[in-house]
Amino acid sequence: MLRNKKILIGITGSIAAYKIIHLTRLLVKDGAEVRIIVTKAATDFVSPLVLSTLSKNTVHQELFANSEWANHVQLGRWADFFLVAPLSCNTLAKMAVGICDNLLLATYLSATCPIVLAPAMDEDMWKHPSTKRNIEIAKSYGNYVMCVNNGELASGLVGEGRMVEPEQIVKYLKANFCRTSELGGKKVVISAGPTYESLDPVRFISNHSSGKMGFAIAEALYAKGADVTLIAGPTKEVLSFESINRIDVHSAEEMYNACMGYANADILVMSAAVADYTPVLTEKNKIKKKDESLTIELTKTKDILLALGKQKKAGQFIVGFALETNNEIENALHKLNHKNADCIVLNTLNDKNAAFGFDTNKITILHKSGEMIAFDLKSKKEVAEDIVSFIITKLND
Ligand code: CTP
């Protein structure tokens, strides 16, 4: 999502400046172009040489260096957004009143791009009425102000004032400045992960689905501007975007009810590995070990994709998944037709490093028109992007 984004970072004098080394790495790794301005105080905490090496760009510090004028106006116009992190109490106060005594502040005052501030200071400074007022003033100027974390502070005290972690900053930038609008206004629902079918309070029947693929699809759809609801079975996965509406469910029945509540969505992606059978009885108490064998009666669960396909609305786009071990294409085509989907994403356990649990997957998309596209083994993030691109192409056909 950050590919080719031009990000200007302004670092001020705070111990949290060391975190910008990691942040720069994350941004560059994600494909962003990073330029950095430091204040004099920042250089006491972080070396410009490290920052220029990681960002692959000269680090700017002075308004005038070697008889040359640093073009702060050009820097602010070059950037897609300007992140000031860590933002010290002192620089915040200067921003609030418009003081311009260094390159960072000159760039701030002349920047035409969105500006994000990530404050960092000790709790007492953070809670001081003047800081509170300055934060409000900074917000009133249209700056985006990130929260501070609670935790260990440079003073040794524990409290509010820690700068947010680099990963939080990356998420924030992606969520606020990197979404495109191809799916703007579209309501999308995704099912993901396994379901747990309880036998008793202790045990359940399930499968090896991790939910990774479905979560990646939800994020890829969100990145394209869609209004996303993710219905997730039990999983350790976490979403990068707070604005995705996540609904956690356990059983196939709960997943069915949750999905049917979103049956009118414009795009439905059913990637969950829903249990096909569930115990007829869930024992109230733990089943005790008795005989040599134990027979459990199971009953079929409701097929969510089938139900959605049966009541498919005009213009709705439904994506199903098929995980196969044999007769892959034949089985996937059967699911495509029988469940009235627009396309089926096929993955097979015969492909190395694909499907359950891996960070990579290899898929073939079968469309109802007869079109069939086989993709290479890729990261699940890239696979999700391929699926979303396919959906967008078909919606625009
Ligand atoms: N699916 C569903 N509800 C179920 C079972 C499956 O919505 N109760 C959906 C899955 O989310 C997937 C598609 O149906 O999109 C195919 O799931 P899969 O388990 O591969 O196929 P089944 O129809 O269950 O058939 P089988 O297990 O016999 O392969």
CSV table of C-alpha atoms and ligand atoms in Angstrom, one decimal:
chain,number,residue,atom,x,y,z
A,1,MET,CA,0.0,0.0,0.0
A,2,LEU,CA,2.9,2.3,0.6
A,3,ARG,CA,4.5,1.6,-2.8
A,4,ASN,CA,5.8,4.8,-4.4
A,5,LYS,CA,4.4,6.9,-1.6
A,6,LYS,CA,6.6,9.9,-0.8
A,7,ILE,CA,6.9,10.2,2.9
A,8,LEU,CA,8.8,13.1,4.6
A,9,ILE,CA,9.7,12.4,8.3
A,10,GLY,CA,10.6,15.1,10.7
A,11,ILE,CA,12.5,14.0,13.8
A,12,THR,CA,12.8,16.2,16.9
A,13,GLY,CA,14.7,15.8,20.1
A,14,SER,CA,13.3,12.9,22.1
A,15,ILE,CA,14.6,9.5,23.2
A,16,ALA,CA,11.9,8.0,20.9
A,17,ALA,CA,13.9,9.2,17.9
A,18,TYR,CA,15.7,5.8,17.9
A,19,LYS,CA,12.4,4.2,16.8
A,20,ILE,CA,12.5,6.1,13.5
A,21,ILE,CA,15.4,3.8,12.4
A,22,HIS,CA,13.0,0.9,12.5
A,23,LEU,CA,10.1,2.9,11.1
A,24,THR,CA,12.3,4.0,8.1
A,25,ARG,CA,13.1,0.4,7.4
A,26,LEU,CA,9.5,-0.6,7.5
A,27,LEU,CA,8.4,2.2,5.2
A,28,VAL,CA,11.2,1.5,2.7
A,29,LYS,CA,10.5,-2.2,2.7
A,30,ASP,CA,6.9,-1.5,1.9
A,31,GLY,CA,8.0,0.5,-1.2
A,32,ALA,CA,7.8,4.1,0.1
A,33,GLU,CA,10.3,6.8,-0.7
A,34,VAL,CA,11.5,8.4,2.5
A,35,ARG,CA,13.2,11.7,3.1
A,36,ILE,CA,14.1,12.9,6.5
A,37,ILE,CA,14.6,16.2,8.3
A,38,VAL,CA,16.2,16.3,11.8
A,39,THR,CA,16.4,19.1,14.3
A,40,LYS,CA,19.7,19.7,16.0
A,41,ALA,CA,18.4,18.1,19.2
A,42,ALA,CA,17.3,15.0,17.3
A,43,THR,CA,20.9,14.3,16.3
A,44,ASP,CA,21.7,13.8,20.0
A,45,PHE,CA,19.5,10.8,19.9
A,46,VAL,CA,19.8,9.3,16.4
A,47,SER,CA,22.6,9.4,13.8
A,48,PRO,CA,21.9,11.1,10.5
A,49,LEU,CA,24.3,8.6,8.9
A,50,VAL,CA,22.1,5.7,9.9
A,51,LEU,CA,19.0,7.5,8.7
A,52,SER,CA,20.5,8.5,5.4
A,53,THR,CA,21.8,4.9,4.8
A,54,LEU,CA,18.4,3.4,5.5
A,55,SER,CA,16.3,6.0,3.6
A,56,LYS,CA,18.9,6.1,0.8
A,57,ASN,CA,18.5,9.9,0.8
A,58,THR,CA,20.5,12.8,2.3
A,59,VAL,CA,19.2,13.7,5.8
A,60,HIS,CA,18.4,17.5,5.9
A,61,GLN,CA,19.2,19.5,9.0
A,62,GLU,CA,20.0,23.1,8.3
A,63,LEU,CA,18.2,25.8,6.5
A,64,PHE,CA,21.5,26.9,5.1
A,65,ALA,CA,24.4,24.4,4.7
A,66,ASN,CA,27.6,24.8,2.8
A,67,SER,CA,26.4,28.2,1.5
A,68,GLU,CA,23.3,26.5,0.1
A,69,TRP,CA,19.7,27.1,1.0
A,70,ALA,CA,17.7,24.0,1.8
A,71,ASN,CA,14.4,24.3,-0.1
A,72,HIS,CA,11.9,23.6,2.6
A,73,VAL,CA,9.0,24.6,0.3
A,74,GLN,CA,10.1,22.0,-2.2
A,75,LEU,CA,10.4,19.3,0.5
A,76,GLY,CA,6.8,20.0,1.7
A,77,ARG,CA,5.5,19.9,-1.8
A,78,TRP,CA,7.4,16.8,-2.7
A,79,ALA,CA,5.8,14.7,0.1
A,80,ASP,CA,2.5,12.9,-0.1
A,81,PHE,CA,2.5,13.4,3.7
A,82,PHE,CA,4.7,14.8,6.4
A,83,LEU,CA,5.1,12.8,9.6
A,84,VAL,CA,6.7,14.5,12.5
A,85,ALA,CA,7.8,11.8,14.9
A,86,PRO,CA,8.7,11.9,17.6
A,87,LEU,CA,7.2,15.3,18.2
A,88,SER,CA,8.7,16.9,21.3
A,89,CYS,CA,6.9,19.2,23.6
A,90,ASN,CA,9.1,22.0,22.5
A,91,THR,CA,8.5,21.6,18.8
A,92,LEU,CA,4.7,21.2,19.4
A,93,ALA,CA,4.7,24.5,21.3
A,94,LYS,CA,6.6,26.2,18.4
A,95,MET,CA,4.1,24.8,15.9
A,96,ALA,CA,1.2,26.1,18.0
A,97,VAL,CA,2.4,29.6,17.7
A,98,GLY,CA,4.1,29.5,14.3
A,99,ILE,CA,7.8,29.8,15.3
A,100,CYS,CA,10.1,29.1,12.5
A,101,ASP,CA,13.7,28.7,13.8
A,102,ASN,CA,14.8,25.6,12.0
A,103,LEU,CA,14.4,23.6,8.8
A,104,LEU,CA,11.8,21.2,10.3
A,105,LEU,CA,9.5,24.1,11.4
A,106,ALA,CA,10.0,26.0,8.1
A,107,THR,CA,9.0,22.9,6.2
A,108,TYR,CA,6.0,22.4,8.6
A,109,LEU,CA,4.8,25.9,8.1
A,110,SER,CA,5.1,25.8,4.3
A,111,ALA,CA,3.9,22.2,3.7
A,112,THR,CA,0.9,21.7,1.5
A,113,CYS,CA,0.5,18.0,2.2
A,114,PRO,CA,-1.3,16.3,5.1
A,115,ILE,CA,0.7,16.5,8.3
A,116,VAL,CA,0.8,13.7,11.0
A,117,LEU,CA,2.2,14.4,14.4
A,118,ALA,CA,3.3,11.6,16.8
A,119,PRO,CA,4.0,13.2,20.2
A,120,ALA,CA,6.5,11.8,22.7
A,121,MET,CA,7.2,13.2,26.1
A,122,ASP,CA,7.1,12.4,29.8
A,123,GLU,CA,3.6,12.0,31.4
A,124,ASP,CA,3.8,15.2,33.4
A,125,MET,CA,4.7,17.2,30.3
A,126,TRP,CA,2.0,15.4,28.3
A,127,LYS,CA,-0.7,16.2,30.9
A,128,HIS,CA,0.4,19.8,31.4
A,129,PRO,CA,-2.4,22.2,30.4
A,130,SER,CA,-0.2,24.1,28.0
A,131,THR,CA,0.6,20.8,26.1
A,132,LYS,CA,-3.1,19.9,26.0
A,133,ARG,CA,-3.9,23.3,24.7
A,134,ASN,CA,-1.1,23.1,22.1
A,135,ILE,CA,-2.3,19.6,20.9
A,136,GLU,CA,-5.8,21.1,20.4
A,137,ILE,CA,-4.3,24.1,18.5
A,138,ALA,CA,-2.3,21.7,16.3
A,139,LYS,CA,-5.5,19.7,15.6
A,140,SER,CA,-7.4,22.9,14.8
A,141,TYR,CA,-4.8,23.7,12.1
A,142,GLY,CA,-5.9,20.4,10.4
A,143,ASN,CA,-2.9,18.3,11.5
A,144,TYR,CA,-3.5,14.6,12.2
A,145,VAL,CA,-2.4,14.0,15.8
A,146,MET,CA,-1.7,10.4,16.8
A,147,CYS,CA,-2.4,9.1,20.4
A,148,VAL,CA,0.4,8.4,22.8
A,149,ASN,CA,1.0,5.0,24.4
A,150,ASN,CA,1.0,4.1,28.0
A,151,GLY,CA,4.1,2.4,29.3
A,152,GLU,CA,7.7,2.9,30.5
A,153,LEU,CA,9.0,6.4,30.0
A,154,ALA,CA,12.5,7.7,29.7
A,155,SER,CA,12.2,9.1,33.2
A,156,GLY,CA,11.8,5.6,34.5
A,157,LEU,CA,8.2,6.3,35.4
A,158,VAL,CA,5.3,4.4,33.9
A,159,GLY,CA,2.5,6.3,32.3
A,160,GLU,CA,1.2,8.1,29.3
A,161,GLY,CA,3.4,9.8,26.8
A,162,ARG,CA,5.3,7.1,24.9
A,163,MET,CA,5.4,7.6,21.2
A,164,VAL,CA,3.4,5.1,19.3
A,165,GLU,CA,5.3,2.1,18.0
A,166,PRO,CA,6.6,2.2,14.3
A,167,GLU,CA,4.1,-0.6,13.4
A,168,GLN,CA,1.3,1.6,14.7
A,169,ILE,CA,2.5,4.5,12.6
A,170,VAL,CA,2.6,2.4,9.5
A,171,LYS,CA,-0.9,1.1,10.1
A,172,TYR,CA,-2.1,4.7,10.7
A,173,LEU,CA,-0.5,6.0,7.5
A,174,LYS,CA,-2.0,3.2,5.5
A,175,ALA,CA,-5.4,3.5,6.9
A,176,ASN,CA,-5.6,7.3,6.5
A,177,PHE,CA,-3.6,8.1,3.4
A,178,CYS,CA,-3.2,5.0,1.2
A,179,ARG,CA,-6.6,3.8,0.3
A,180,THR,CA,-7.7,4.0,-3.3
A,181,SER,CA,-11.3,4.4,-4.5
A,182,GLU,CA,-11.9,1.6,-7.0
A,183,LEU,CA,-14.3,0.0,-4.5
A,184,GLY,CA,-15.5,3.2,-2.8
A,185,GLY,CA,-19.1,2.9,-1.6
A,186,LYS,CA,-19.1,-0.9,-2.0
A,187,LYS,CA,-20.2,-3.0,1.0
A,188,VAL,CA,-18.1,-6.1,1.2
A,189,VAL,CA,-18.4,-9.1,3.5
A,190,ILE,CA,-15.7,-11.8,4.0
A,191,SER,CA,-15.8,-15.0,6.0
A,192,ALA,CA,-12.5,-16.3,7.2
A,193,GLY,CA,-10.8,-18.9,9.4
A,194,PRO,CA,-12.2,-22.2,10.7
A,195,THR,CA,-15.2,-22.9,12.8
A,196,TYR,CA,-15.3,-24.8,16.1
A,197,GLU,CA,-18.0,-27.3,16.6
A,198,SER,CA,-18.2,-28.1,20.3
A,199,LEU,CA,-18.5,-31.7,21.6
A,200,ASP,CA,-18.5,-30.6,25.2
A,201,PRO,CA,-17.1,-27.6,27.2
A,202,VAL,CA,-13.6,-28.9,26.6
A,203,ARG,CA,-13.4,-30.3,23.0
A,204,PHE,CA,-14.4,-29.3,19.6
A,205,ILE,CA,-14.2,-30.5,15.9
A,206,SER,CA,-12.3,-28.1,13.6
A,207,ASN,CA,-9.8,-27.9,10.8
A,208,HIS,CA,-6.3,-26.4,10.2
A,209,SER,CA,-7.5,-23.1,8.7
A,210,SER,CA,-5.5,-20.1,10.1
A,211,GLY,CA,-7.6,-17.3,8.6
A,212,LYS,CA,-4.6,-15.7,7.1
A,213,MET,CA,-6.0,-15.7,3.5
A,214,GLY,CA,-9.4,-14.2,4.5
A,215,PHE,CA,-7.7,-11.5,6.6
A,216,ALA,CA,-5.4,-10.6,3.8
A,217,ILE,CA,-8.4,-10.3,1.4
A,218,ALA,CA,-10.3,-8.2,3.9
A,219,GLU,CA,-7.3,-5.8,4.1
A,220,ALA,CA,-6.8,-5.8,0.3
A,221,LEU,CA,-10.5,-4.9,-0.2
A,222,TYR,CA,-10.3,-2.2,2.4
A,223,ALA,CA,-7.2,-0.8,0.7
A,224,LYS,CA,-9.3,-0.3,-2.4
A,225,GLY,CA,-11.8,1.8,-0.5
A,226,ALA,CA,-14.5,-0.8,0.3
A,227,ASP,CA,-16.7,-0.7,3.4
A,228,VAL,CA,-15.5,-4.1,4.9
A,229,THR,CA,-17.1,-6.5,7.3
A,230,LEU,CA,-15.0,-9.5,8.3
A,231,ILE,CA,-16.7,-12.5,9.9
A,232,ALA,CA,-14.0,-14.5,11.5
A,233,GLY,CA,-13.9,-17.9,13.1
A,234,PRO,CA,-11.5,-18.6,16.0
A,235,THR,CA,-8.1,-17.3,14.8
A,236,LYS,CA,-4.9,-15.6,16.1
A,237,GLU,CA,-4.9,-13.2,13.2
A,238,VAL,CA,-5.2,-9.5,13.8
A,239,LEU,CA,-6.3,-6.8,11.4
A,240,SER,CA,-4.2,-3.9,10.5
A,241,PHE,CA,-7.1,-1.5,10.2
A,242,GLU,CA,-9.5,-0.6,13.0
A,243,SER,CA,-12.1,0.6,10.5
A,244,ILE,CA,-12.7,-2.9,9.3
A,245,ASN,CA,-15.9,-4.2,11.0
A,246,ARG,CA,-14.7,-7.5,12.6
A,247,ILE,CA,-17.3,-9.9,13.9
A,248,ASP,CA,-16.0,-12.9,15.8
A,249,VAL,CA,-17.9,-16.2,15.7
A,250,HIS,CA,-17.2,-19.8,16.8
A,251,SER,CA,-19.5,-22.3,15.2
A,252,ALA,CA,-20.8,-22.9,11.7
A,253,GLU,CA,-24.2,-21.9,12.9
A,254,GLU,CA,-22.9,-18.6,14.3
A,255,MET,CA,-21.0,-17.9,11.0
A,256,TYR,CA,-24.1,-18.7,9.0
A,257,ASN,CA,-26.3,-16.3,11.0
A,258,ALA,CA,-23.6,-13.5,10.9
A,259,CYS,CA,-23.1,-13.9,7.1
A,260,MET,CA,-26.8,-14.0,6.4
A,261,GLY,CA,-27.1,-10.6,8.2
A,262,TYR,CA,-24.9,-9.2,5.4
A,263,ALA,CA,-26.5,-11.0,2.5
A,264,ASN,CA,-27.2,-7.7,0.7
A,265,ALA,CA,-23.6,-6.8,0.5
A,266,ASP,CA,-22.3,-5.8,-3.0
A,267,ILE,CA,-19.4,-8.3,-2.8
A,268,LEU,CA,-19.3,-11.5,-0.7
A,269,VAL,CA,-16.1,-13.5,-0.3
A,270,MET,CA,-16.6,-16.8,1.5
A,271,SER,CA,-13.1,-17.9,2.3
A,272,ALA,CA,-13.9,-19.6,5.7
A,273,ALA,CA,-13.3,-23.3,6.1
A,274,VAL,CA,-16.7,-23.9,7.6
A,275,ALA,CA,-17.2,-27.3,9.3
A,276,ASP,CA,-19.5,-29.4,7.1
A,277,TYR,CA,-20.7,-31.4,10.1
A,278,THR,CA,-21.5,-30.6,13.7
A,279,PRO,CA,-22.3,-32.8,16.7
A,280,VAL,CA,-26.0,-33.5,17.1
A,281,LEU,CA,-25.5,-33.0,20.8
A,282,THR,CA,-23.1,-30.7,22.7
A,283,GLU,CA,-22.7,-32.3,26.1
A,284,LYS,CA,-23.1,-29.8,29.1
A,285,ASN,CA,-20.4,-31.6,31.0
A,286,LYS,CA,-17.0,-33.0,30.0
A,287,ILE,CA,-17.4,-36.4,28.2
A,288,LYS,CA,-15.7,-38.9,30.5
A,289,LYS,CA,-13.5,-41.7,29.2
A,290,LYS,CA,-15.4,-45.0,29.4
A,291,ASP,CA,-15.6,-47.6,26.6
A,292,GLU,CA,-12.9,-48.7,24.1
A,293,SER,CA,-14.7,-46.7,21.3
A,294,LEU,CA,-16.8,-43.7,21.2
A,295,THR,CA,-19.3,-42.9,18.4
A,296,ILE,CA,-20.4,-39.3,17.9
A,297,GLU,CA,-23.4,-38.5,15.8
A,298,LEU,CA,-22.9,-35.5,13.5
A,299,THR,CA,-25.3,-33.6,11.4
A,300,LYS,CA,-24.7,-31.4,8.3
A,301,THR,CA,-24.2,-27.7,8.9
A,302,LYS,CA,-25.9,-25.1,6.7
A,303,ASP,CA,-23.9,-24.2,3.6
A,304,ILE,CA,-23.5,-20.4,3.8
A,305,LEU,CA,-22.2,-20.0,0.2
A,306,LEU,CA,-25.0,-22.1,-1.2
A,307,ALA,CA,-27.6,-20.1,0.8
A,308,LEU,CA,-26.1,-16.8,-0.4
A,309,GLY,CA,-25.9,-18.1,-4.0
A,310,LYS,CA,-29.6,-19.1,-3.9
A,311,GLN,CA,-30.7,-15.6,-3.0
A,312,LYS,CA,-28.2,-13.8,-5.1
A,313,LYS,CA,-29.1,-10.2,-5.8
A,314,ALA,CA,-28.7,-8.5,-9.2
A,315,GLY,CA,-25.3,-7.0,-9.5
A,316,GLN,CA,-23.9,-8.9,-6.5
A,317,PHE,CA,-20.5,-10.5,-6.9
A,318,ILE,CA,-20.0,-13.8,-4.9
A,319,VAL,CA,-16.6,-15.4,-4.5
A,320,GLY,CA,-16.3,-18.9,-3.1
A,321,PHE,CA,-13.3,-21.0,-2.2
A,322,ALA,CA,-12.5,-24.6,-2.8
A,323,LEU,CA,-9.7,-26.5,-1.0
A,324,GLU,CA,-9.2,-29.8,-2.8
A,325,THR,CA,-6.9,-32.7,-2.6
A,326,ASN,CA,-7.9,-34.5,-5.8
A,327,ASN,CA,-9.9,-33.8,-9.0
A,328,GLU,CA,-9.3,-30.2,-8.2
A,329,ILE,CA,-10.7,-28.4,-11.3
A,330,GLU,CA,-13.7,-30.8,-11.6
A,331,ASN,CA,-14.6,-30.3,-7.9
A,332,ALA,CA,-14.1,-26.5,-8.1
A,333,LEU,CA,-16.3,-26.2,-11.2
A,334,HIS,CA,-19.0,-28.2,-9.5
A,335,LYS,CA,-18.9,-25.8,-6.5
A,336,LEU,CA,-19.0,-22.8,-8.9
A,337,ASN,CA,-22.2,-24.0,-10.6
A,338,HIS,CA,-23.9,-25.7,-7.7
A,339,LYS,CA,-23.4,-22.7,-5.3
A,340,ASN,CA,-24.2,-20.1,-8.0
A,341,ALA,CA,-20.9,-18.2,-7.3
A,342,ASP,CA,-19.3,-15.7,-9.8
A,343,CYS,CA,-16.0,-17.3,-9.3
A,344,ILE,CA,-14.2,-19.9,-7.2
A,345,VAL,CA,-10.7,-19.5,-5.8
A,346,LEU,CA,-9.2,-23.0,-5.9
A,347,ASN,CA,-6.2,-24.0,-3.8
A,348,THR,CA,-4.9,-27.5,-3.4
A,349,LEU,CA,-3.0,-29.3,-0.7
A,350,ASN,CA,-0.9,-30.8,-3.5
A,351,ASP,CA,0.9,-27.5,-4.0
A,352,LYS,CA,3.9,-27.1,-1.8
A,353,ASN,CA,3.8,-24.2,0.7
A,354,ALA,CA,0.2,-23.4,-0.2
A,355,ALA,CA,-3.1,-23.2,1.8
A,356,PHE,CA,-3.4,-24.0,5.5
A,357,GLY,CA,-1.1,-22.2,7.8
A,358,PHE,CA,1.5,-21.0,5.3
A,359,ASP,CA,2.2,-17.4,4.5
A,360,THR,CA,2.1,-18.3,0.8
A,361,ASN,CA,-0.6,-19.6,-1.4
A,362,LYS,CA,-1.0,-20.8,-5.0
A,363,ILE,CA,-4.5,-20.3,-6.5
A,364,THR,CA,-6.5,-20.8,-9.7
A,365,ILE,CA,-9.5,-18.6,-10.2
A,366,LEU,CA,-12.4,-20.1,-12.1
A,367,HIS,CA,-15.0,-17.7,-13.4
A,368,LYS,CA,-18.5,-18.5,-14.4
A,369,SER,CA,-17.7,-17.4,-18.0
A,370,GLY,CA,-15.4,-20.4,-18.3
A,371,GLU,CA,-12.3,-18.2,-17.8
A,372,MET,CA,-9.6,-19.9,-15.7
A,373,ILE,CA,-6.4,-18.1,-14.4
A,374,ALA,CA,-3.6,-20.0,-12.7
A,375,PHE,CA,-1.3,-17.8,-10.5
A,376,ASP,CA,2.2,-18.5,-9.2
A,377,LEU,CA,3.0,-19.2,-5.6
A,378,LYS,CA,3.0,-15.9,-3.8
A,379,SER,CA,2.6,-14.4,-0.4
A,380,LYS,CA,-1.0,-14.4,0.9
A,381,LYS,CA,-0.9,-10.6,0.8
A,382,GLU,CA,-0.1,-10.7,-3.0
A,383,VAL,CA,-2.6,-13.5,-3.6
A,384,ALA,CA,-5.3,-11.3,-1.9
A,385,GLU,CA,-4.3,-8.4,-4.2
A,386,ASP,CA,-4.7,-10.7,-7.2
A,387,ILE,CA,-8.1,-11.8,-6.1
A,388,VAL,CA,-9.2,-8.2,-5.4
A,389,SER,CA,-7.9,-7.1,-8.8
A,390,PHE,CA,-9.8,-9.9,-10.5
A,391,ILE,CA,-13.0,-8.9,-8.7
A,392,ILE,CA,-12.5,-5.2,-9.8
A,393,THR,CA,-11.9,-6.2,-13.4
A,394,LYS,CA,-15.0,-8.3,-13.4
A,395,LEU,CA,-17.1,-5.6,-11.8
A,396,ASN,CA,-15.9,-3.2,-14.5
A,397,ASP,CA,-16.5,-5.6,-17.4
B,1,CTP,N1,-18.9,-23.2,2.6
B,1,CTP,C1,-19.9,-22.5,3.3
B,1,CTP,N2,-20.6,-23.2,4.3
B,1,CTP,C2,-20.4,-24.4,4.5
B,1,CTP,C3,-19.3,-25.1,3.9
B,1,CTP,C4,-18.6,-24.5,2.9
B,1,CTP,O1,-20.1,-21.3,3.0
B,1,CTP,N3,-21.1,-25.0,5.5
B,1,CTP,C5,-18.2,-22.5,1.6
B,1,CTP,C6,-16.7,-22.2,1.9
B,1,CTP,O2,-16.5,-21.0,2.6
B,1,CTP,C7,-16.1,-22.2,0.5
B,1,CTP,C8,-17.0,-23.1,-0.3
B,1,CTP,O3,-18.2,-23.2,0.4
B,1,CTP,O4,-16.2,-20.9,-0.1
B,1,CTP,C9,-16.4,-24.5,-0.5
B,1,CTP,O5,-16.1,-25.0,0.7
B,1,CTP,P1,-15.4,-26.5,0.7
B,1,CTP,O6,-15.3,-26.9,2.1
B,1,CTP,O7,-14.2,-26.6,-0.2
B,1,CTP,O8,-16.5,-27.3,0.0
B,1,CTP,P2,-17.8,-28.1,0.5
B,1,CTP,O9,-19.0,-27.5,-0.2
B,1,CTP,O10,-17.9,-28.1,2.0
B,1,CTP,O11,-17.6,-29.5,-0.1
B,1,CTP,P3,-16.5,-30.6,0.3
B,1,CTP,O12,-16.1,-30.4,1.7
B,1,CTP,O13,-17.2,-31.9,0.0
B,1,CTP,O14,-15.3,-30.4,-0.7
